[in-house]
Each structure stands twice: as structure tokens, then as C-alpha cells.
Short mmCIF file of C-alpha atoms in Angstrom, two decimals:
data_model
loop_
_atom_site.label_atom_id
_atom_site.label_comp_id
_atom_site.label_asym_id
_atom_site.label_seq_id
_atom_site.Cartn_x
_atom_site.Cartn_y
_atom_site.Cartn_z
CA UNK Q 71 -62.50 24.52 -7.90
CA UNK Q 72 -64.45 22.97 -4.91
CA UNK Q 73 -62.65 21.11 -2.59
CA UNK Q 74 -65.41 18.46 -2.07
CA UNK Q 75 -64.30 17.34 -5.57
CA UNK Q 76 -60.90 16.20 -4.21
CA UNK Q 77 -62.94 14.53 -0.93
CA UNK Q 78 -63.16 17.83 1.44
CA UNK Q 79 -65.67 16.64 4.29
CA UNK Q 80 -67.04 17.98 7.67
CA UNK Q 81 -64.43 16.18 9.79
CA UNK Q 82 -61.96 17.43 7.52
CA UNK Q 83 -62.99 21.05 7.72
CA UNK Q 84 -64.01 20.68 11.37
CA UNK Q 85 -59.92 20.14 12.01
CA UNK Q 86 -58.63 22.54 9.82
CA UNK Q 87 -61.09 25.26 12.01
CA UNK Q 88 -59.32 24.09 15.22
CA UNK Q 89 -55.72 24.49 13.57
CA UNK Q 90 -56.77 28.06 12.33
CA UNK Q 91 -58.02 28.97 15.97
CA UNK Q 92 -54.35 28.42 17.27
CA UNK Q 93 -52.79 29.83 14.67
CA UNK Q 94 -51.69 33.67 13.85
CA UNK Q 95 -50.84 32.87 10.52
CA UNK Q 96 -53.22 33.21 7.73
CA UNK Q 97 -54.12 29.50 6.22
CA UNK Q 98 -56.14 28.11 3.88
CA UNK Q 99 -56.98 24.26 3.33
CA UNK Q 100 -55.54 22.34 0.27
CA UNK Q 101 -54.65 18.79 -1.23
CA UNK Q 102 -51.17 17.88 -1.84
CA UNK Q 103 -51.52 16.17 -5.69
CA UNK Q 104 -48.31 16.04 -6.59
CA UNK Q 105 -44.57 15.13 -5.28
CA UNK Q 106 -41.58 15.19 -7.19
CA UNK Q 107 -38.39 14.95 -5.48
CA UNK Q 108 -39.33 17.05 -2.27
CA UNK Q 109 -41.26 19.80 -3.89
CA UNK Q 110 -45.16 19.73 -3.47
CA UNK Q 111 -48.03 20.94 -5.74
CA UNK Q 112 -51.13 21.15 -3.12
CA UNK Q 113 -55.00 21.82 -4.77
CA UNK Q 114 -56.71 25.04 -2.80
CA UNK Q 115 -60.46 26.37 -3.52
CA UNK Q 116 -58.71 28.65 -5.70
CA UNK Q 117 -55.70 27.62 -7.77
CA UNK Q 118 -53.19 25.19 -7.64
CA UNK Q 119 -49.54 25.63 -6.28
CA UNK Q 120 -46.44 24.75 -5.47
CA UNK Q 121 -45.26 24.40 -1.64
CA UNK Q 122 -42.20 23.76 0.21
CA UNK Q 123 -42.47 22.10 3.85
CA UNK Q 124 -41.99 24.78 6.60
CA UNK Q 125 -39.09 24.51 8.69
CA UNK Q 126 -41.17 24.53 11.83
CA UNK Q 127 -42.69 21.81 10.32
CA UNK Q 128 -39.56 19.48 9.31
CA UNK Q 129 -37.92 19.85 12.55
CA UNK Q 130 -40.91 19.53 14.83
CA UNK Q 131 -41.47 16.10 12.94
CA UNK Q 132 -40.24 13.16 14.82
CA UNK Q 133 -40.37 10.79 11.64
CA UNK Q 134 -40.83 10.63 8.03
CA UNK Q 135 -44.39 9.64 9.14
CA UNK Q 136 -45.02 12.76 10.37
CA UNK Q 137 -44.49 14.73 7.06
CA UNK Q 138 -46.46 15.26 4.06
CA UNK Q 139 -47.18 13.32 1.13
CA UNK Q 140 -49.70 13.06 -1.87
CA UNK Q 141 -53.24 12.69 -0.95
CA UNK Q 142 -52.63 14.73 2.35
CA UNK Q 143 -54.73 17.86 3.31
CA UNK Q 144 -52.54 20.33 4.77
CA UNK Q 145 -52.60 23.71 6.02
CA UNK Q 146 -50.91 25.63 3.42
CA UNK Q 147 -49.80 29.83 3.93
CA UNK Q 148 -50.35 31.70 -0.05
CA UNK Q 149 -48.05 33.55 -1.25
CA UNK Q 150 -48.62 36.95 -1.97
CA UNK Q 151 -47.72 36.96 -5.67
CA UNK Q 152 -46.92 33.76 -7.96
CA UNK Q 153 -44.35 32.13 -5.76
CA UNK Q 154 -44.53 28.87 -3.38
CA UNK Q 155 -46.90 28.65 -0.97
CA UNK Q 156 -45.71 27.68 2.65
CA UNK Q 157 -46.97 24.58 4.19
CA UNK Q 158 -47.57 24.91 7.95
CA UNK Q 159 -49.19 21.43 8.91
CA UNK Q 160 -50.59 18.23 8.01
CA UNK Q 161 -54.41 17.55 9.01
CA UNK Q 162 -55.37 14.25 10.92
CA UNK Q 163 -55.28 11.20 8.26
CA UNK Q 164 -57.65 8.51 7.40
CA UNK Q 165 -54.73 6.30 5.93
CA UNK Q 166 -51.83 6.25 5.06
CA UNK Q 167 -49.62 3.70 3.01
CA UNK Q 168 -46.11 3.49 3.72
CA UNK Q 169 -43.14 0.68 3.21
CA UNK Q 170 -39.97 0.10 4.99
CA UNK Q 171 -37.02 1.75 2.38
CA UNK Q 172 -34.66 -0.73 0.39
CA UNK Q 173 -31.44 -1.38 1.79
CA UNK Q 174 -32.70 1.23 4.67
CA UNK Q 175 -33.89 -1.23 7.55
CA UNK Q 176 -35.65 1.74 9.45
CA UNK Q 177 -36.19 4.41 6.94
CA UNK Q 178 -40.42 4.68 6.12
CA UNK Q 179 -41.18 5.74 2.69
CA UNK Q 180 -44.60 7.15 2.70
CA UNK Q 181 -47.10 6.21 -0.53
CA UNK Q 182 -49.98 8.30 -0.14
CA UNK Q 183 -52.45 8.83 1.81
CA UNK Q 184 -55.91 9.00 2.79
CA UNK Q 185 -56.77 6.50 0.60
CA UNK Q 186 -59.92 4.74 0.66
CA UNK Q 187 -59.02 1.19 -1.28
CA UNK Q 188 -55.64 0.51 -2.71
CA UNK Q 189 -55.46 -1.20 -5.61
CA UNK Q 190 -52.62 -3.86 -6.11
CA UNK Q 191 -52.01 -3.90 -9.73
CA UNK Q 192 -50.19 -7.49 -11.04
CA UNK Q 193 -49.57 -8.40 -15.15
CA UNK Q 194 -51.17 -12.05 -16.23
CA UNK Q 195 -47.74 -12.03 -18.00
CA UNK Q 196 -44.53 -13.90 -17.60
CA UNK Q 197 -43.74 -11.26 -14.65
CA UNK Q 198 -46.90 -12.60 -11.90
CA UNK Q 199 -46.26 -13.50 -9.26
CA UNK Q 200 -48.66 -14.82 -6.14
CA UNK Q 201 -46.49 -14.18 -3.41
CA UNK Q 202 -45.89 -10.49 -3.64
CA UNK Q 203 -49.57 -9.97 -4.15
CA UNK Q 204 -49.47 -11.43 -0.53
CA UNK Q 205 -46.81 -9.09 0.35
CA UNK Q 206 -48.73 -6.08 -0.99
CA UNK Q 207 -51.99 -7.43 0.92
CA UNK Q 208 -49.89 -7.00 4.16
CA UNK Q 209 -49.06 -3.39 3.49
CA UNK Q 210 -52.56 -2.75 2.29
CA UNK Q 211 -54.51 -3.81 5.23
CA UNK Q 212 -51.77 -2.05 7.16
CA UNK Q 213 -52.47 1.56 5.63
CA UNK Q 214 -55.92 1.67 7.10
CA UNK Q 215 -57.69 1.61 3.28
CA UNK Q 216 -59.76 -1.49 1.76
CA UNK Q 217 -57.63 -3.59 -1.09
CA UNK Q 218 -58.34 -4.87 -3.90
CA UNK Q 219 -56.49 -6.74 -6.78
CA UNK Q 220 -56.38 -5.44 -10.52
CA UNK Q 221 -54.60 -8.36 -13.32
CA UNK Q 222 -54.18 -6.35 -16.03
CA UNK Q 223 -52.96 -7.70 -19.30
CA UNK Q 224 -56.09 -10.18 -19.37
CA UNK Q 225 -56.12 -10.25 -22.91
CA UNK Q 226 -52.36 -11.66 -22.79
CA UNK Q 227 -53.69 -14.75 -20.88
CA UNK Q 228 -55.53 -18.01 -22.39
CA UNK Q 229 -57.55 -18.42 -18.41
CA UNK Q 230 -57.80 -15.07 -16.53
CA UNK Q 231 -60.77 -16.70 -14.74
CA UNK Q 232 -58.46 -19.16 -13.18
CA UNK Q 233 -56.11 -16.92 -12.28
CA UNK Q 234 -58.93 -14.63 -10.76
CA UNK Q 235 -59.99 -17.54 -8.25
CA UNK Q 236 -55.91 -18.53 -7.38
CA UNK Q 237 -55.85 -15.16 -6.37
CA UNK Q 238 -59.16 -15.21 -4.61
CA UNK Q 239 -58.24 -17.88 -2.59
CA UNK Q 240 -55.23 -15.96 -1.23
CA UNK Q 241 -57.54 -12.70 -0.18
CA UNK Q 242 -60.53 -13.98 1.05
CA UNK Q 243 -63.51 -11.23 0.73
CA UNK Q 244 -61.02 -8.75 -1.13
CA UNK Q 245 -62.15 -7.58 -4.85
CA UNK Q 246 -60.34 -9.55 -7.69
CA UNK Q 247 -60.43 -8.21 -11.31
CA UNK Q 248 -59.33 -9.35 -14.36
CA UNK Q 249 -58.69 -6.34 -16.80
CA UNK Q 250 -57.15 -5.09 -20.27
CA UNK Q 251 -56.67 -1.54 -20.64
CA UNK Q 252 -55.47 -2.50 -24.40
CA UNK Q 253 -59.33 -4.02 -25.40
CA UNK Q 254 -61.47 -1.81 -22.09
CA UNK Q 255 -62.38 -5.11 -20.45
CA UNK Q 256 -63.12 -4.59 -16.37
CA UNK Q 257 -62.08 -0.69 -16.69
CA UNK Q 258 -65.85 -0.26 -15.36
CA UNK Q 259 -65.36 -2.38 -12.57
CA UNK Q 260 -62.06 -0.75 -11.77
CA UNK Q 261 -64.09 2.89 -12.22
CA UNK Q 262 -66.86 1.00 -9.58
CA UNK Q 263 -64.02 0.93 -7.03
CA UNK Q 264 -63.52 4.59 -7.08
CA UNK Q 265 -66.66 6.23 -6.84
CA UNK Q 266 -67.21 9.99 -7.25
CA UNK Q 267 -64.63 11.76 -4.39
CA UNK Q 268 -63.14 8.61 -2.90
CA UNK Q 269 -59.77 8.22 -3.42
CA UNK Q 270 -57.79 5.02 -4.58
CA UNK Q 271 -53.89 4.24 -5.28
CA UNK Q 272 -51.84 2.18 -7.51
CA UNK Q 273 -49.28 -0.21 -6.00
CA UNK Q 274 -47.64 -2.60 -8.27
CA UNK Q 275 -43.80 -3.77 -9.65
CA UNK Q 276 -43.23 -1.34 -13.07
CA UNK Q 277 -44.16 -3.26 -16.32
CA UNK Q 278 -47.44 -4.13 -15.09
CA UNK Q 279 -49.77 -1.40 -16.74
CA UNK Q 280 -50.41 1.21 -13.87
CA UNK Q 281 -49.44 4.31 -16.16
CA UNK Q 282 -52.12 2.46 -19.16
CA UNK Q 283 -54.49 1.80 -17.08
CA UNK Q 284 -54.26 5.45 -15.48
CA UNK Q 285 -54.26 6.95 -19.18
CA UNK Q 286 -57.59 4.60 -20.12
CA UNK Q 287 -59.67 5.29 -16.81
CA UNK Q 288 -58.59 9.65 -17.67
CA UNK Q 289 -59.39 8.98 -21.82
CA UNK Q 290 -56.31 10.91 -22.62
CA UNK Q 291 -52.88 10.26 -22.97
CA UNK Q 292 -51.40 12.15 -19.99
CA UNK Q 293 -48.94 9.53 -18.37
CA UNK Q 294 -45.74 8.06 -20.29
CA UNK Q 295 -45.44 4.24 -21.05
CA UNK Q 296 -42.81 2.14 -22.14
CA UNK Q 297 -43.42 -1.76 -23.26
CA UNK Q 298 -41.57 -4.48 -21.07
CA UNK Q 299 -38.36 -5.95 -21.43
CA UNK Q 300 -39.25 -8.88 -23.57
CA UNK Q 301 -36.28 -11.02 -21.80
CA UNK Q 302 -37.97 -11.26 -18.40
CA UNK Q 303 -41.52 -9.65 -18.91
CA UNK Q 304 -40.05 -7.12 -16.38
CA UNK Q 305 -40.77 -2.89 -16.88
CA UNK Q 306 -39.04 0.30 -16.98
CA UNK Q 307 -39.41 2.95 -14.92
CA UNK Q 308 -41.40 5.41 -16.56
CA UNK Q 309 -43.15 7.50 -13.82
CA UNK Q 310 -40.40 9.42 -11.64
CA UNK Q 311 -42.96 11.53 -9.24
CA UNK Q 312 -46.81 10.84 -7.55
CA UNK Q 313 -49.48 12.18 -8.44
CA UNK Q 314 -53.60 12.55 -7.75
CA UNK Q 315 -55.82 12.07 -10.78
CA UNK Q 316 -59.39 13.09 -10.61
CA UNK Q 317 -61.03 11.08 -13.46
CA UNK Q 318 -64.01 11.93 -15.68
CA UNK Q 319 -66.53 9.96 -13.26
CA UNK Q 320 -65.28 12.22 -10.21
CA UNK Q 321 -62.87 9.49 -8.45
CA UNK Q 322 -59.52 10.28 -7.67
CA UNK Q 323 -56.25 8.38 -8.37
CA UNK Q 324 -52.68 8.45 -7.19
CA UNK Q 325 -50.54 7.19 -9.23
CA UNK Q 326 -46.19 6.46 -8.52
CA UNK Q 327 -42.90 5.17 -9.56
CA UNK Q 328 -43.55 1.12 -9.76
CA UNK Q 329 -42.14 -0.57 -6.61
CA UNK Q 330 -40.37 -4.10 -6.67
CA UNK Q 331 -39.47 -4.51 -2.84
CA UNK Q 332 -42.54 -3.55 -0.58
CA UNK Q 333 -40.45 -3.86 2.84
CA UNK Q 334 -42.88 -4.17 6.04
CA UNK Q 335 -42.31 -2.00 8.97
CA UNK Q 336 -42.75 -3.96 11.71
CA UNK Q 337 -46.91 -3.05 12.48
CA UNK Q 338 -48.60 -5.23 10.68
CA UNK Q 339 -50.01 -7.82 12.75
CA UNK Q 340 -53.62 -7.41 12.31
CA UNK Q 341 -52.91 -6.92 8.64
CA UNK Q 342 -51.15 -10.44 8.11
CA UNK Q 343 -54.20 -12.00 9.60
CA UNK Q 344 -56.19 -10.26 7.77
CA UNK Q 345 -54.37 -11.35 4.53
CA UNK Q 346 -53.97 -14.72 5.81
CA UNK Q 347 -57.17 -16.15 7.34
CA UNK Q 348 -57.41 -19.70 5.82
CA UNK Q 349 -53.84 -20.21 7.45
CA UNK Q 350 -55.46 -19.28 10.95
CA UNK Q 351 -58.29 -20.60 10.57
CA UNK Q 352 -56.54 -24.07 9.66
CA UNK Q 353 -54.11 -23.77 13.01
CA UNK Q 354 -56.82 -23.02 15.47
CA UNK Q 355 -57.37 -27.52 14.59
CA UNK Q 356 -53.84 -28.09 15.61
CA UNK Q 357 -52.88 -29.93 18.53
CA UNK Q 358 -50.69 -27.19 20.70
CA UNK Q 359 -52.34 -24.02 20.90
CA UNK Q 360 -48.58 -22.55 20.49
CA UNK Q 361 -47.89 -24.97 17.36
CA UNK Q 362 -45.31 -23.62 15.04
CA UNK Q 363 -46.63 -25.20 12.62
CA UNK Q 364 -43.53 -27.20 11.98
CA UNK Q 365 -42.11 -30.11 13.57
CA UNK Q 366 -45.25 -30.52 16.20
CA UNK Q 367 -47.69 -33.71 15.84
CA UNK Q 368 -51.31 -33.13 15.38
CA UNK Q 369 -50.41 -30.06 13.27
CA UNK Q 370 -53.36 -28.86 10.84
CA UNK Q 371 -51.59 -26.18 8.86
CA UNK Q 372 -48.76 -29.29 7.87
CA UNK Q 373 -51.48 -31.46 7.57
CA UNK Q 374 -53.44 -28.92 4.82
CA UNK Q 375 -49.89 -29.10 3.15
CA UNK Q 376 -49.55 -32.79 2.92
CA UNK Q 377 -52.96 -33.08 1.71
CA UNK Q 378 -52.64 -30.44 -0.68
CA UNK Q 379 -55.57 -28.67 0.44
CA UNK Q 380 -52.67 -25.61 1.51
CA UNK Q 381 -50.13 -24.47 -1.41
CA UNK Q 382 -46.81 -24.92 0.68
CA UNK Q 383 -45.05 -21.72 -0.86
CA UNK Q 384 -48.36 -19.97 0.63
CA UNK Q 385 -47.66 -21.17 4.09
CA UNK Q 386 -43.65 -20.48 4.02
CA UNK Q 387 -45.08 -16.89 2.48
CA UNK Q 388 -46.44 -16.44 5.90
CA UNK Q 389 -43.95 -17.66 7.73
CA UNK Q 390 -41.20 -15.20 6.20
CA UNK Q 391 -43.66 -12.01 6.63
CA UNK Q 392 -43.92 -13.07 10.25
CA UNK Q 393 -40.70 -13.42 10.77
CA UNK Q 394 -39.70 -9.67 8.85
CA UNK Q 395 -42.45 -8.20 10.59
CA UNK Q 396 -40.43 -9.66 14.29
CA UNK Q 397 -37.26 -8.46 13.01
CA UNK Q 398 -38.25 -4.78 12.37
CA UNK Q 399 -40.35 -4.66 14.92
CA UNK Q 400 -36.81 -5.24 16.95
CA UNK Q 401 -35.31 -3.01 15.07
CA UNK Q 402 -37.83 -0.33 15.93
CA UNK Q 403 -37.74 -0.93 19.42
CA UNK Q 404 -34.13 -0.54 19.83
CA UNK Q 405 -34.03 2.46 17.97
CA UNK Q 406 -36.71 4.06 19.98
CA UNK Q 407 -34.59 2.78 23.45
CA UNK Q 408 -31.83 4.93 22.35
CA UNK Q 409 -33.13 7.64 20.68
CA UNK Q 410 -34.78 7.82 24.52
CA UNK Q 411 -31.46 7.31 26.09
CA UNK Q 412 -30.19 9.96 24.07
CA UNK Q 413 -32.72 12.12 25.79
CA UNK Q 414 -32.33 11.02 28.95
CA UNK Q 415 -28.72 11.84 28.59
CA UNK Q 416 -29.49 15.28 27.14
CA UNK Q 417 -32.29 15.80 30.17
CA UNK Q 418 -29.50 15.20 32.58
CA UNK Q 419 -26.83 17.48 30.54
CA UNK Q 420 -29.58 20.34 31.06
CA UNK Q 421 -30.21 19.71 34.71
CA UNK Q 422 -26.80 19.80 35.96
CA UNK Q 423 -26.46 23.10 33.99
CA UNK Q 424 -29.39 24.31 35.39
CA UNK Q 425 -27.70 23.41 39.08
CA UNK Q 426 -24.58 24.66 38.35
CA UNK Q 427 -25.43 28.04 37.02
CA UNK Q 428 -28.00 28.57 39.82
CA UNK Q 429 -25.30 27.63 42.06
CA UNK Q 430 -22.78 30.40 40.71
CA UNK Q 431 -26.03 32.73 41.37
CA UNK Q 432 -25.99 32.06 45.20
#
């Protein structure tokens, strides 16, 4: 199979040439389209595989960032028979779309990656909910890749249209579609948003119709599904691994387990602007240039609120993704101050060994 069906381009192969210059091993290029529970399946010209990370690899890494995930083009060693392959090293990404871990206030958890839009996926059931599309707009903008936002379950809903514009007033300029994967409404548009070799992923809560809309958009029934809990409108977990679809129309998909907490990690400045413009644009009419938009006269942002013209659970949205975003951006920095410490220490350890045995020498 040809690579440049799973995206393969001249930068791409332009890297791997470099990698294979400096190497004495004998590599081939491949996509990594599948992860379950630390074993990889990667795509080559020639077959597809399973791979284990090397250990030159995992202990060279100095983060979770650093290692690979589905949608990444690695260099991969074959095997000489039917066993694993050997992966040796991760080319240069486009994107890549991570989250802070739950209950793990530095631990990443990659997504995928080199993605070209990810697609936010919310039900127009009992289960939607505004404020974590705002969330997932953060981490979007963050990975590097375009968003857009798919309501599914439109044919649940009396007014998708008005739902469409709530949610278009929240991401100004970002693609908003209504769509049921029961009836095929908006599956075309969704298909328009992953043209032929561009790659797209799923991010949404479980329950909301990633693994339908997945089976729909491939025309075969190749993902499990499970209907919600009819309590709370909430889902199941049905999909345990990720995985890269490429879909009759030559777009590619990843597709995961459905995610309830999207923690931030601390980098997304740019990306909270980005997902919060009208809020900006509102404060740059406030009195103080360093308003906090709370207790300050000639405030604009408090003044949208009073008026109505600014949802108030939209502004204290932003205010508590700022304010996460501080925290583990502390958090970072203090681990990185002692993990440098730490070789500093170890630096100083060597030296005076160094001394000492040259020393004993003379």
C-alpha cells in the first residue's frame, strides 16, 4: 500500500532520509495506526505490523511527549520473519494533541498526532454541555491542528440550528455542524472536513456517537457501540484502544476511548485566546489596561455581563482555564527546577570523582 494514502509527503520523506544517513540500522518509514495498551501496529509500504518501542528509544526520551503515539510516522526496524518490528524513532510532528492525566497533575497523555483538524464531538442530548466544548477548544488550538465542532444526535433535538449558533458564538470562525449518523444528515460535511490524505481526530465525553459516526463515515460496522445510560444521558466505554481509519473518500480518522476530564497542561496561552476572542476583544474597552475583570470600575467584560450581551458562566469559563493553565504551568516549572537540581547534583557527584580518581593517579 502507498504511503501517500496515509499522508506520506516530501518533508516527511525528506526527514526520514536524514535519520537513515545517521543510522547503521536498516529502517523503513511507517504510520503508527493503532495503540492498545503499549503495543503499536505501524502501516509500512508493504504490510502492516506490530512494534514495540526500542529501549534506546524509551530511555533517551525525556517525557511522555517524546514517545510515540497513533498518527505518528516513525522509523520502524522489520523483522526478519513474522514477529514485531522494532521502532527506532519518531519523525518531526505537525501536531500533536495531548491532555494533562486525571488525578496525575504532571503526567501528559498523548491523543494523536499529526492531525490536521480535530473534531470535538458533543450529543444535542440531555448530556451537552457548552463549557467543555470550551475546554476542548483550548486543547485543540493547543495541538497545532484546526477545530471544529460535530453535534451529533441532531435528530434527538426539536432546534439544532439554535444550538449550532450558541455554539458559534463561543468559537468564532471555527466549523459548527449539526449531524445524525442515525438518519445521514451533515455526514458529507463531516467527510468535507477530511479530505483525501488529511488526517482528523475524534475528541468527545463517551455516549456522544464517536464510534457511530466512525462506523457511518467507513459504511461498515467495524467499531462497537453501546446506547447511553438513560438515567443521565451519559455513555459507556466501548472503545478501549486508538486507532487510524482511512475512509472510502481517502481521509483518515483516529478514533479513542471517550474522555470526560480534558486537563490542560499549562501551554495554552495562545490557544485560550484563540478560543476566547469576544472576551478580549470586550476587555481591550475596559478602563485599566490590567483589569481583572472583577471588582475594577469602567470594566467592559462586567459590563457585557450585566447587560447580558456576555453569558456569565462563559466569562467564569475563562477565568477557571486561566487560572488551571497558571497552576500547571507552576507545577511544570518546579518540576523542571529540580529535575535540573537533580542534575546539577549528579554533575557535581561526577566531577569530584573525576578529581579524586585523577588524584589517586598522581
Amino acid at each position: 500500500m502507498s504511503l501517500e494514502t496515509f499522508g506520506w509527503g516530501p518533508q516527511l520523506a525528506q526527514a526520514f532520509s536524514l535519520l537513515v544517513e545517521s543510522s547503521p540500522l536498516p529502517l523503513v518509514p511507517g504510520r503508527v495506526v493503532r495503540q492498545a495498551r503499549g503495543l503499536l501496529t505501524v502501516q509500512t509500504a508493504e504490510r502492516t505490523l506490530l512494534a514495540r518501542t526500542a529501549g534506546r528509544l524509551l530511555h533517551q526520551s525525556s517525557s511522555a511527549e517524546s514517545l510515540p503515539t497513533v498518527g505518528d510516522w516513525v522509523a520502524l526496524q522489520l523483522p526478519p520473519g513474522e514477529g514485531e518490528g522494532m521502532l527506532h524513532a519518531v519523525l518531526p510532528r505537525r501536531s500533536l494533541l495531548a491532555r494533562r492525566e486525571v488525578g496525575r497533575e504532571r503526567e501528559v497523555q498523548l491523543i494523536a498526532a499529526n492531525l490536521d483538524v480535530v473534531l470535538l464531538v458533543a450529543g444535542l442530548d440531555g448530556n451537552f454541555n457548552p463549557r467543555r466544548i470550551e475546554r476542548a477548544l483550548t486543547l485543540a488550538w493547543t495541538s497545532g491542528a484546526s477545530p471544529a465542532v460535530l453535534l451529533t444526535k441532531a435528530d434527538l433535538h426539536d432546534d439544532a440550528d439554535a444550538v449550532v449558533e450558541e455554539v458559534s458564538a463561543l468559537a468564532p470562525g471555527v466549523p459548527v455542524l449539526a449531524l445524525s449518523s442515525r438518519t445521514g444528515e451533515g455526514l458529507d460535511a463531516v467527510r468535507a472536513l477530511i479530505p483525501e490524505h488529511r488526517t482528523g481526530a475524534l475528541l468527545g465525553s463517551s455516549g456522544v456517537g464517536k464510534s457511530t459516526l466512525v462506523n457511518r463515515l467507513l459504511g461498515e460496522s467495524r467499531l462497537a457501540t453501546q446506547e447511553v445510560r438513560y438515567e443521565d444521558d451519559k455513555g459507556r466505554h466501548t472503545t478501549t484502544h486508538r486507532e487510524l481509519f482511512r475512509l472510502p473518500h481517502g481521509g483518515l480518522l483516529i478514533d479513542g476511548p471517550g474522555m470526560r476530564e480534558l486537563g490542560l497542561l499549562g501551554e495554552e496561552e495562545k490557544a485560550i485566546e484563540q478560543a476566547f476572542t469576544d472576551i478580549l476583544e470586550l476587555a481591550e474597552g475596559c478602563r485599566f489596561r490590567d483589569c481583572t475583570h472583577q471588582r475594577e470600575p469602567g470594566c467592559a467584560v462586567r459590563a457585557a455581563v450585566q447587560s447580558g450581551a456576555l453569558p456569565e458562566a462563559r466569562l467564569l469559563s475563562f477565568e477557571k482555564l486561566q487560572k488551571e493553565k497558571a497552576f500547571q504551568a507552576r507545577q511544570s516549572s518546579t518540576a523542571l527546577q529540580k529535575e535540573q537540581r537533580r542534575i546539577d547534583k549528579s554533575r557535581s557527584v561526577q566531577g569530584w570523582e573525576i578529581t579524586r580518581a585523577k588524584r589517586r593517579r598522581d
